[in-house]
CSV table of C-alpha atoms in Angstrom, one decimal:
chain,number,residue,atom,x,y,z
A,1,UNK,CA,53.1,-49.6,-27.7
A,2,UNK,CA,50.5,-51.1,-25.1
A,3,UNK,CA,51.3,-48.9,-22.7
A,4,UNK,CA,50.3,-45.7,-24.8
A,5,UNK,CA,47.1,-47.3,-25.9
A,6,UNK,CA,46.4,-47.7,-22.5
A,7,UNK,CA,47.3,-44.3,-21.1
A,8,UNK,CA,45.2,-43.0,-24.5
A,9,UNK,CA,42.2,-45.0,-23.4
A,10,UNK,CA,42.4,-43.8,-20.1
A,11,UNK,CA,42.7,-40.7,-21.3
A,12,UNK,CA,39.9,-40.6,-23.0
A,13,UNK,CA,38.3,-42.3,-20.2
A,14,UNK,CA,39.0,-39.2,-17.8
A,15,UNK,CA,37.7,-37.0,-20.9
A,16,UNK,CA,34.5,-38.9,-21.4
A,17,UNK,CA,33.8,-38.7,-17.4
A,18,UNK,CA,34.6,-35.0,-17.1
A,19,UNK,CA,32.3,-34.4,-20.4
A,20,UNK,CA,29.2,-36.2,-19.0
A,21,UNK,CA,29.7,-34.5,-16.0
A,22,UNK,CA,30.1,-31.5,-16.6
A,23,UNK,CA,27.2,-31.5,-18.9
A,24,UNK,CA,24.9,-32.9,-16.4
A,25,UNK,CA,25.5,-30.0,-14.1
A,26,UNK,CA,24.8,-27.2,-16.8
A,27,UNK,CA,21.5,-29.1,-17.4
A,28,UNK,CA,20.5,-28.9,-14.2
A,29,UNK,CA,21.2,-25.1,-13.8
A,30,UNK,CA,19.5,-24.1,-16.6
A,31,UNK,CA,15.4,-24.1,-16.3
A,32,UNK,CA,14.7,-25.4,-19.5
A,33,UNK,CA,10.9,-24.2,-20.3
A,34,UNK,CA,9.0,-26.1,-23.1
A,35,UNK,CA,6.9,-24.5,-24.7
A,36,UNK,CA,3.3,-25.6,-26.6
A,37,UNK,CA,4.1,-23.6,-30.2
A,38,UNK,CA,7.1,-20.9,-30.7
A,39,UNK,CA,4.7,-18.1,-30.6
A,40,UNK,CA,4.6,-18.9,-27.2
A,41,UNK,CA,7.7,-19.1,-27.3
A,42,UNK,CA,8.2,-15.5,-28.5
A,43,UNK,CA,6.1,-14.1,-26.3
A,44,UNK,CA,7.2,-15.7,-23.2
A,45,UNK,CA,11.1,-14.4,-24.3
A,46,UNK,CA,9.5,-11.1,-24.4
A,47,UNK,CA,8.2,-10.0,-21.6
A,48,UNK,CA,10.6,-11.9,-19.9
A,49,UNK,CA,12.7,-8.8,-21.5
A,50,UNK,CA,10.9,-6.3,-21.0
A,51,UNK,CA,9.9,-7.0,-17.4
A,52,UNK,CA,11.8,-5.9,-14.5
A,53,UNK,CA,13.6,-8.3,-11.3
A,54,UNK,CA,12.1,-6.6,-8.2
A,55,UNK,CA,14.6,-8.7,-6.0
A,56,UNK,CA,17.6,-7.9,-8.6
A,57,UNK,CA,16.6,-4.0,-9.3
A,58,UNK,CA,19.2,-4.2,-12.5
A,59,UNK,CA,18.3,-7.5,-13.9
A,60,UNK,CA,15.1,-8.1,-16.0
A,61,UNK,CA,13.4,-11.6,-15.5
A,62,UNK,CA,14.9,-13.5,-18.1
A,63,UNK,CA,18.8,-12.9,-17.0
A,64,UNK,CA,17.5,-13.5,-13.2
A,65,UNK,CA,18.5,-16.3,-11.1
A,66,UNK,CA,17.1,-15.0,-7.9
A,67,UNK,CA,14.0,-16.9,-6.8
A,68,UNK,CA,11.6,-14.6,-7.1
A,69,UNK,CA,12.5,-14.6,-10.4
A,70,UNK,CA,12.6,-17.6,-11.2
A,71,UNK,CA,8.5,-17.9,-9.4
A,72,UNK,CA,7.6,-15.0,-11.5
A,73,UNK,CA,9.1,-16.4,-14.5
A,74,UNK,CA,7.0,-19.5,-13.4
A,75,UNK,CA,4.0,-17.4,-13.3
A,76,UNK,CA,4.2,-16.1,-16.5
A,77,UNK,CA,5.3,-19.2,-18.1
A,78,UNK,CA,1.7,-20.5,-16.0
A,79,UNK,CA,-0.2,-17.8,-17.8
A,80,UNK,CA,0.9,-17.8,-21.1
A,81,UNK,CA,-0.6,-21.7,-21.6
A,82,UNK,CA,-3.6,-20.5,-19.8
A,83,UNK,CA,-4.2,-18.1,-22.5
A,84,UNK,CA,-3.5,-15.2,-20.8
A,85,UNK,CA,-2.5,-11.9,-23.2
A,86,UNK,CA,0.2,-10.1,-22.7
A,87,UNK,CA,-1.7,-7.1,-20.7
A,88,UNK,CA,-3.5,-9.8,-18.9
A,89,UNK,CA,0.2,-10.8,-17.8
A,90,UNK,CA,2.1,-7.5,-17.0
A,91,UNK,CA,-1.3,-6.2,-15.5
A,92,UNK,CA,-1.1,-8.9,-13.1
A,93,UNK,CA,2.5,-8.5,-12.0
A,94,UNK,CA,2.1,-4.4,-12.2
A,95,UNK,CA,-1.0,-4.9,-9.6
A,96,UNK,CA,1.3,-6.5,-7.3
A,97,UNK,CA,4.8,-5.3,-7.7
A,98,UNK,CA,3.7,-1.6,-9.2
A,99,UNK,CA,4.8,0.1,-12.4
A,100,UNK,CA,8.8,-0.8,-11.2
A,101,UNK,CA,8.2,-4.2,-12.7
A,102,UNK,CA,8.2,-2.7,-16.3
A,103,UNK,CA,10.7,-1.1,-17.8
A,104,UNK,CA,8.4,1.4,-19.9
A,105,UNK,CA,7.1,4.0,-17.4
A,106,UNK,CA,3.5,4.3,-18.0
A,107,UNK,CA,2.1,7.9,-19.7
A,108,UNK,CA,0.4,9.7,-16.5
A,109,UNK,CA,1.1,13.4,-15.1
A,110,UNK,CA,3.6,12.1,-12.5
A,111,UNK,CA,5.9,10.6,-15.8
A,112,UNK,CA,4.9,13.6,-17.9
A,113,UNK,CA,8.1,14.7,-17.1
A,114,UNK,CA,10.4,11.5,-18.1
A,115,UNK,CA,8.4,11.2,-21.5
A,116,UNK,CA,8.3,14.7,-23.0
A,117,UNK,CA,11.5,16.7,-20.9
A,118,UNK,CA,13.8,15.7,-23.2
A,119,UNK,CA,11.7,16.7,-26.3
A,120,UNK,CA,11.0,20.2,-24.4
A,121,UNK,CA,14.7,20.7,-24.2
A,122,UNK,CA,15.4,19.5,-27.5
A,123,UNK,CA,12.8,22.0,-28.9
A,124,UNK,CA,14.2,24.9,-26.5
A,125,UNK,CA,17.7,24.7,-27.7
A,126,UNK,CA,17.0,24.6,-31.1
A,127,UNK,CA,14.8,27.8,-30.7
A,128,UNK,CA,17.5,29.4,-29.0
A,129,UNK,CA,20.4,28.3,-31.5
A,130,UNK,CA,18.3,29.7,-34.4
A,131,UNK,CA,17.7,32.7,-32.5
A,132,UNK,CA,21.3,33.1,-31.6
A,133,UNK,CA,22.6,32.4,-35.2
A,134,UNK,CA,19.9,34.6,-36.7
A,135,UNK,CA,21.2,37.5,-34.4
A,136,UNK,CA,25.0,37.2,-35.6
A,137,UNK,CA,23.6,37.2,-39.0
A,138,UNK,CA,21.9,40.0,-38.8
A,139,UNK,CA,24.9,41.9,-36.8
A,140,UNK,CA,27.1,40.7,-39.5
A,141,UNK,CA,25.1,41.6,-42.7
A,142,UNK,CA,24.4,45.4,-41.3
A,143,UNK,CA,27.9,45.9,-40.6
A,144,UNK,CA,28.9,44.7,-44.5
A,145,UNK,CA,25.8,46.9,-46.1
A,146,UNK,CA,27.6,49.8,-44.1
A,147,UNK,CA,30.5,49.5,-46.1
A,148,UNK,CA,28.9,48.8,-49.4
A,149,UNK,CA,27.3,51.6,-48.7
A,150,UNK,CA,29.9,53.8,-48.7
A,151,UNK,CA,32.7,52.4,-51.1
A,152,UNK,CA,32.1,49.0,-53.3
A,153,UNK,CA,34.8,46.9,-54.2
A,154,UNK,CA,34.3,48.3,-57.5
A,155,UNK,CA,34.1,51.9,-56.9
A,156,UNK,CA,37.4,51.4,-54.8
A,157,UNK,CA,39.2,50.2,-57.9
A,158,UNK,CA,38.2,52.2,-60.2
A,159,UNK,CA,39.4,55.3,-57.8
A,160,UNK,CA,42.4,53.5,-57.6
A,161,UNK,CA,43.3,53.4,-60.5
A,162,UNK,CA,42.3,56.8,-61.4
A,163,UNK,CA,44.3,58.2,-59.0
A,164,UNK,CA,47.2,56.3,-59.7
A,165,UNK,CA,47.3,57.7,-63.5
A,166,UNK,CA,47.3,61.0,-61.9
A,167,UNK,CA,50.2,59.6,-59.8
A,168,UNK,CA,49.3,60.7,-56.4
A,169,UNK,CA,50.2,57.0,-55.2
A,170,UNK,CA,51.4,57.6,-51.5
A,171,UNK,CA,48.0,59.0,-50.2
A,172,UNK,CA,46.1,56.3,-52.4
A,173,UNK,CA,48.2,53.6,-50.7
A,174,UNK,CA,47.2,54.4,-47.4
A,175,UNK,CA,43.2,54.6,-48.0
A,176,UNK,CA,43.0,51.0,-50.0
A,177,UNK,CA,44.6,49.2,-46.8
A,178,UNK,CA,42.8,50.8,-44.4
A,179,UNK,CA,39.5,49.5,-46.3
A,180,UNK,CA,41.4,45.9,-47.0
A,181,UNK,CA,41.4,45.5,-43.4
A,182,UNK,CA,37.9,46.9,-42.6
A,183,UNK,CA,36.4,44.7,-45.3
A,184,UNK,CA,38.4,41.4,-44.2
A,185,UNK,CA,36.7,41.9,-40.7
A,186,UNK,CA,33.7,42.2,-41.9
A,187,UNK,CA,33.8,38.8,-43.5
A,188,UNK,CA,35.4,37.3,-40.6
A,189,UNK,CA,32.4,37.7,-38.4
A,190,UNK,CA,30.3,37.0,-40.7
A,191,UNK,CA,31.5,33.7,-41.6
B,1,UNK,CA,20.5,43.0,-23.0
B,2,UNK,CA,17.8,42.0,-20.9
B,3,UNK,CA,17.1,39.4,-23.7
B,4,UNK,CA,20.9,38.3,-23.0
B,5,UNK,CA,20.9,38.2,-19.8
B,6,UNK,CA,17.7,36.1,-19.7
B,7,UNK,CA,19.6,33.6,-22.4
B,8,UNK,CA,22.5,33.5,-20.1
B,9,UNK,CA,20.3,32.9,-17.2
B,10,UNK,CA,18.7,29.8,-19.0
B,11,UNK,CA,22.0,27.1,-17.6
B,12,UNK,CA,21.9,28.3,-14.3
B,13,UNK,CA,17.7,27.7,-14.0
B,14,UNK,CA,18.2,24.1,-15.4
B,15,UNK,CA,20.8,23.6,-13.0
B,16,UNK,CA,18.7,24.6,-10.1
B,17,UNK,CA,15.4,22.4,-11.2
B,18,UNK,CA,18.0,19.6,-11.7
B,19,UNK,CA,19.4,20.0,-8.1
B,20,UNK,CA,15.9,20.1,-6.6
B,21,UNK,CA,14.9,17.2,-8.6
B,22,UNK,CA,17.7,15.5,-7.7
B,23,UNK,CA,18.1,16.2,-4.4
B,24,UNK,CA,14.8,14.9,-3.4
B,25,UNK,CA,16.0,11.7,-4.5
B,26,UNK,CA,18.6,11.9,-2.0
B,27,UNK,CA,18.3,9.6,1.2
B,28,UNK,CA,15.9,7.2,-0.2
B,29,UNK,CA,16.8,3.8,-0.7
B,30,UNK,CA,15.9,2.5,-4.1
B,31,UNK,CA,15.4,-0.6,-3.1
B,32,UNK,CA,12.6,-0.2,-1.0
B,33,UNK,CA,9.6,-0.4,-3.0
B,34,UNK,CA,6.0,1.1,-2.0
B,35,UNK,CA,3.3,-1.6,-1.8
B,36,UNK,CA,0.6,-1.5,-4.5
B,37,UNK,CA,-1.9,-3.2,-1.4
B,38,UNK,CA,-2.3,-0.1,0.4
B,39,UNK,CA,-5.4,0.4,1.1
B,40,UNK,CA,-6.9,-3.0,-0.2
B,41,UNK,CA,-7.7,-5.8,1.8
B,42,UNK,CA,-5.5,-8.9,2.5
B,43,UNK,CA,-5.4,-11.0,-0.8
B,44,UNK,CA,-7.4,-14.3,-0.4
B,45,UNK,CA,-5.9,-17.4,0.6
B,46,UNK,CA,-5.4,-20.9,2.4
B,47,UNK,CA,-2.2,-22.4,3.3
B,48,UNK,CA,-1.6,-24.7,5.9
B,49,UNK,CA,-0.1,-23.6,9.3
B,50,UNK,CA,3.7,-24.0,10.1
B,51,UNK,CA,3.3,-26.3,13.2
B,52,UNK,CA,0.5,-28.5,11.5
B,53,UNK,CA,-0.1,-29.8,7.9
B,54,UNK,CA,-3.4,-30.5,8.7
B,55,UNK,CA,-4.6,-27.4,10.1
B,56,UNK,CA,-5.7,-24.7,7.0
B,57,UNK,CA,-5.8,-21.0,7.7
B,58,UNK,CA,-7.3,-18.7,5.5
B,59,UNK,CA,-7.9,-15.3,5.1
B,60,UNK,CA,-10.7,-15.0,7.0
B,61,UNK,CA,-9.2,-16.2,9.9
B,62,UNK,CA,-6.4,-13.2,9.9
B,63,UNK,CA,-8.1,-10.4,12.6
B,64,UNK,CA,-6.4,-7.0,12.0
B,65,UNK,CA,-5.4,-4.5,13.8
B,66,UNK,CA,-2.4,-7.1,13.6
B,67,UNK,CA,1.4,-7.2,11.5
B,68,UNK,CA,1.9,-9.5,9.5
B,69,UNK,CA,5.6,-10.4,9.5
B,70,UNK,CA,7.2,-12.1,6.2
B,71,UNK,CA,10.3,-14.6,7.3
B,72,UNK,CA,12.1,-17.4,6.6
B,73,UNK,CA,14.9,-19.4,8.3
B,74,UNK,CA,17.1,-18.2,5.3
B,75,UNK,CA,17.0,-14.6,5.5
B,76,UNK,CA,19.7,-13.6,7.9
B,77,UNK,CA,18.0,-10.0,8.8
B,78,UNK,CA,14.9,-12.4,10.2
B,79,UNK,CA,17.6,-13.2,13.1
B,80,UNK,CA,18.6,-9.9,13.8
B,81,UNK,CA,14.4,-9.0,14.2
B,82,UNK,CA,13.3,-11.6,16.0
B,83,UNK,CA,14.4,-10.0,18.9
B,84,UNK,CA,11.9,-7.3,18.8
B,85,UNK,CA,9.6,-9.4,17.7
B,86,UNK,CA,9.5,-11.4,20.9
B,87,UNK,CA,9.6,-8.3,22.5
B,88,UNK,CA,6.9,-6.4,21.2
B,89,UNK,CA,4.5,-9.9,21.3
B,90,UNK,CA,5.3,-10.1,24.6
B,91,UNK,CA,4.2,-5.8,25.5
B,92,UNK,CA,0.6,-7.4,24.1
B,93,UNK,CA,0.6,-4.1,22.0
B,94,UNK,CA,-0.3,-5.9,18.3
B,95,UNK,CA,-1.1,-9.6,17.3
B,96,UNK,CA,1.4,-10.8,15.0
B,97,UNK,CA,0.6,-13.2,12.4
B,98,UNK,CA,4.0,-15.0,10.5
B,99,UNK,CA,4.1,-15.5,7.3
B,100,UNK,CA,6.9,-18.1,5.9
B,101,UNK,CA,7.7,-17.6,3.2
B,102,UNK,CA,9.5,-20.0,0.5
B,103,UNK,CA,10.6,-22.2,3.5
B,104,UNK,CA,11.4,-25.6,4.3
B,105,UNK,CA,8.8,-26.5,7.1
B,106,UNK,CA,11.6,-28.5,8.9
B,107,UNK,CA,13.4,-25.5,8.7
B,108,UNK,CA,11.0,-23.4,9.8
B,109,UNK,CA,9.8,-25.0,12.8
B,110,UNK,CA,13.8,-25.2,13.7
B,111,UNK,CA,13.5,-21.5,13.9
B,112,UNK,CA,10.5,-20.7,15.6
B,113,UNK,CA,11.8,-23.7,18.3
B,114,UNK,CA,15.0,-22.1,18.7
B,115,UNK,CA,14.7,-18.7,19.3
B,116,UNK,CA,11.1,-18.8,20.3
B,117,UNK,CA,7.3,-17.9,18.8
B,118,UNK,CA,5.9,-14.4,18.6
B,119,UNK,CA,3.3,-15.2,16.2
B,120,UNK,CA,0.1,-15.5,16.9
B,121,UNK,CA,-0.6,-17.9,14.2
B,122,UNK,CA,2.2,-18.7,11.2
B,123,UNK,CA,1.3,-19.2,7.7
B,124,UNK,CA,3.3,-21.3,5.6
B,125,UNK,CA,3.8,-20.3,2.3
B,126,UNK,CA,6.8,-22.6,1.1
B,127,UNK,CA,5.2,-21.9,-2.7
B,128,UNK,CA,5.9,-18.5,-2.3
B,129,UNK,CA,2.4,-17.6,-4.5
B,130,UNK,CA,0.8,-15.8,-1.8
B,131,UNK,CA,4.0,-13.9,-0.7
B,132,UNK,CA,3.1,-12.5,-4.6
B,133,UNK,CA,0.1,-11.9,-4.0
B,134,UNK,CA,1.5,-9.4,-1.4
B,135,UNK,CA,4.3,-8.2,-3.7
B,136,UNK,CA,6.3,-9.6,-1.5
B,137,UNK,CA,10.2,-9.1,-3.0
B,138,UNK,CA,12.4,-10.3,-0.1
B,139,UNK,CA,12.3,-11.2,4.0
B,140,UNK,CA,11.8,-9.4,5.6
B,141,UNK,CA,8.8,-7.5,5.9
B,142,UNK,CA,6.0,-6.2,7.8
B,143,UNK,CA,2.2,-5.6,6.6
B,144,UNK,CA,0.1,-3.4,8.8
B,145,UNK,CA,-3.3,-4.3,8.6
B,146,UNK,CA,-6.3,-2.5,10.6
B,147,UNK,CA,-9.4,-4.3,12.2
B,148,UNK,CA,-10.8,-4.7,8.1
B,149,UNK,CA,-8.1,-6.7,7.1
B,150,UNK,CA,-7.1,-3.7,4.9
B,151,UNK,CA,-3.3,-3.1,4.1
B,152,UNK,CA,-2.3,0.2,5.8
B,153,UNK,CA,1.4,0.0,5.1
B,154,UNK,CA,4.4,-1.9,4.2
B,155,UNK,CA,7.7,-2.4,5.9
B,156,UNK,CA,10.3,-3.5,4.1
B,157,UNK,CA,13.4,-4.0,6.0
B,158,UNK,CA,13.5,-5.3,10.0
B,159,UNK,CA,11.2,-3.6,12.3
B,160,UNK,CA,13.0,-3.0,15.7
B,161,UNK,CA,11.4,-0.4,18.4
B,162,UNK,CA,12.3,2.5,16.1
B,163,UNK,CA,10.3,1.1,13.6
B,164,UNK,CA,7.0,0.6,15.9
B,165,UNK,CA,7.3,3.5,17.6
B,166,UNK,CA,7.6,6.0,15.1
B,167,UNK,CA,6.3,4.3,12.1
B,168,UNK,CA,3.7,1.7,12.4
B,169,UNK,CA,2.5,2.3,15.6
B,170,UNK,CA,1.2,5.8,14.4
B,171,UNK,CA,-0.2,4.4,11.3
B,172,UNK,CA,-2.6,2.2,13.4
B,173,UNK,CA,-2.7,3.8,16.6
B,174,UNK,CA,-3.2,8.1,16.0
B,175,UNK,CA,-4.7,8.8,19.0
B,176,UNK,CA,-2.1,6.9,21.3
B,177,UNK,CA,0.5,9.5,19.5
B,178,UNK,CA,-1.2,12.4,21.4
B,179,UNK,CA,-1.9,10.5,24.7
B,180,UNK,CA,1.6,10.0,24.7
B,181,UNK,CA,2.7,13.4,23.9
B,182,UNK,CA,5.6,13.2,21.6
């Protein structure tokens, strides 16, 4: 009965000892920023968003460890309780390290291109789907006007039927399915 | 028909303004960024030299035409350029000031005493705040500066005789280009 108390407290011994110190080397590996007010705060979790590692080309700042990153991350922390804006900040950084630093290309002729290409296109190919579709329609509708034309659904009927009373059915037979067919076509292509 | 043959031409242009877009991209390496110094003059500062704590060097003490070469004893790609370096120091052809940058001074002085000193003078930056002040992003690289101090052009990447011949020497030497006759 001892004996398992003991091998319990050493347990939890071996426990404690791996918790503090494992613990302790998270702390240290995490820079821990403190920060005046939250809106400070805020800000400094923003642009560490929206700014761009130069070192790490696919990281922004805030999910850097390289160290340039963690300097620039320095910087802006520095800044920020100097009472620098935001412009103030990512004007700074873009003077030295260019527009790659931000993740929002900037609106000039060069990025003309990146900011409206995709609208053009967008605009484009709905111009030419509308003017496609409008081009069956029109193909379609003629065709059917053609046939209305000539023989309406009505007018076949009534024929129809007036010609079977006179019981000449054979001939009769043959003329409704040939227009059947035409007719089904008709709507086929225009559906 | 020709109305057609203009829609079903449409793919094939947007194809052919992608491939030229894209194929400009081609062959450059998106990690090498163009410096936003060009053309401006070296940023102010004072840092103390490598060799001496005590001794400051400014700004105004840098004298283009000179390089200005950004290393650090742990950048393995310093090793393979100091070489050249030693080299091109030695052909008298350019000053070149060191910058080192985010350093251990111990450590730096362990390299410049090992494998020797082709800097004129060596500035040591172990903050790392003038290196961005440079937009400096790694080690190493090479500033070109002419006789106002004034950023020419940025090297990123180890300059070996390639590199001065055919890029910076150019760039601060033009008419040596034609004496030369290449």
């Amino acid at each position: 009965m001892s004996y398992m108390i003991k091998n319990i407290k050493v347990i939890q011994a071996i426990f404690v000892a791996f918790v503090v110190f494992f613990s302790t080397t998270v702390s240290s590996e995490i820079l821990v920023y403190e920060f005046k007010d939250t809106e400070l705060e805020l800000r400094f979790n923003h642009l560490t968003q929206i700014l761009r590692c130069p070192k790490c080309q696919n990281n922004n700042l805030a999910d850097s460890n390289a160290p340039l990153a963690v300097d620039l991350k320095d910087i802006i922390y520095e800044k920020l309780h100097q009472g620098q804006s935001d412009e103030q900040i990512i004007g700074f950084l873009k003077e030295r390290y260019g527009d790659f630093i931000s993740y929002k290309p900037p609106l000039r002729p060069s990025t003309w291109l990146i900011w409206f290409g995709p609208f053009i296109i967008l605009v484009v190919g709905v111009i030419l789907i509308i003017r496609f579709v409008a081009g069956r329609k029109n193909e379609a509708s003629s065709s059917v006007s053609k046939v209305d034309d000539s023989v309406s659904g009505e007018s076949i009927l009534s024929e129809w039927k007036e010609e079977l009373e006179t019981g000449n059915s054979q001939d009769i037979n043959e003329q409704t399915t040939d227009k059947n067919t035409s007719s089904i076509e008709n709507n086929k292509s225009e559906g | 028909m020709n109305n057609k043959t203009f829609v079903f031409l449409i793919p094939f242009l947007f194809f052919v303004a992608m491939a030229i877009l894209l194929w400009t991209g081609l062959g450059k390496d998106p990690t090498k960024l163009d410096s936003q110094l060009i053309g401006k003059a070296i940023p102010v500062f004072s840092r103390s030299t490598l060799q001496d704590e005590s001794v400051t060097i400014t700004n105004d003490d840098i004298k283009g035409p000179a390089l200005i070469n950004v290393f650090a004893s742990w950048c393995p790609s310093c090793y393979n350029e100091h070489p050249y370096l030693m080299t091109l120091s030695k052909s008298k052809e350019i000053k070149i000031y060191g910058l080192n940058y985010k350093d251990e001074r111990s450590k730096g002085l362990k390299f410049i005493n090992d494998l020797g000193n082709p800097y004129y003078q060596i500035i040591f930056d172990n903050s790392g705040r003038l290196g961005i002040d440079m937009g400096v992003y790694g080690a190493p690289e090479t500033f070109l500066i002419n006789d106002k101090n004034e950023i020419i052009y940025r090297h990123v990447g180890i300059v070996n005789q390639q590199v001065w011949e055919e890029i910076l020497k150019p760039k601060i030497y033009p008419g040596e280009l034609i004496h030369g006759g290449r």
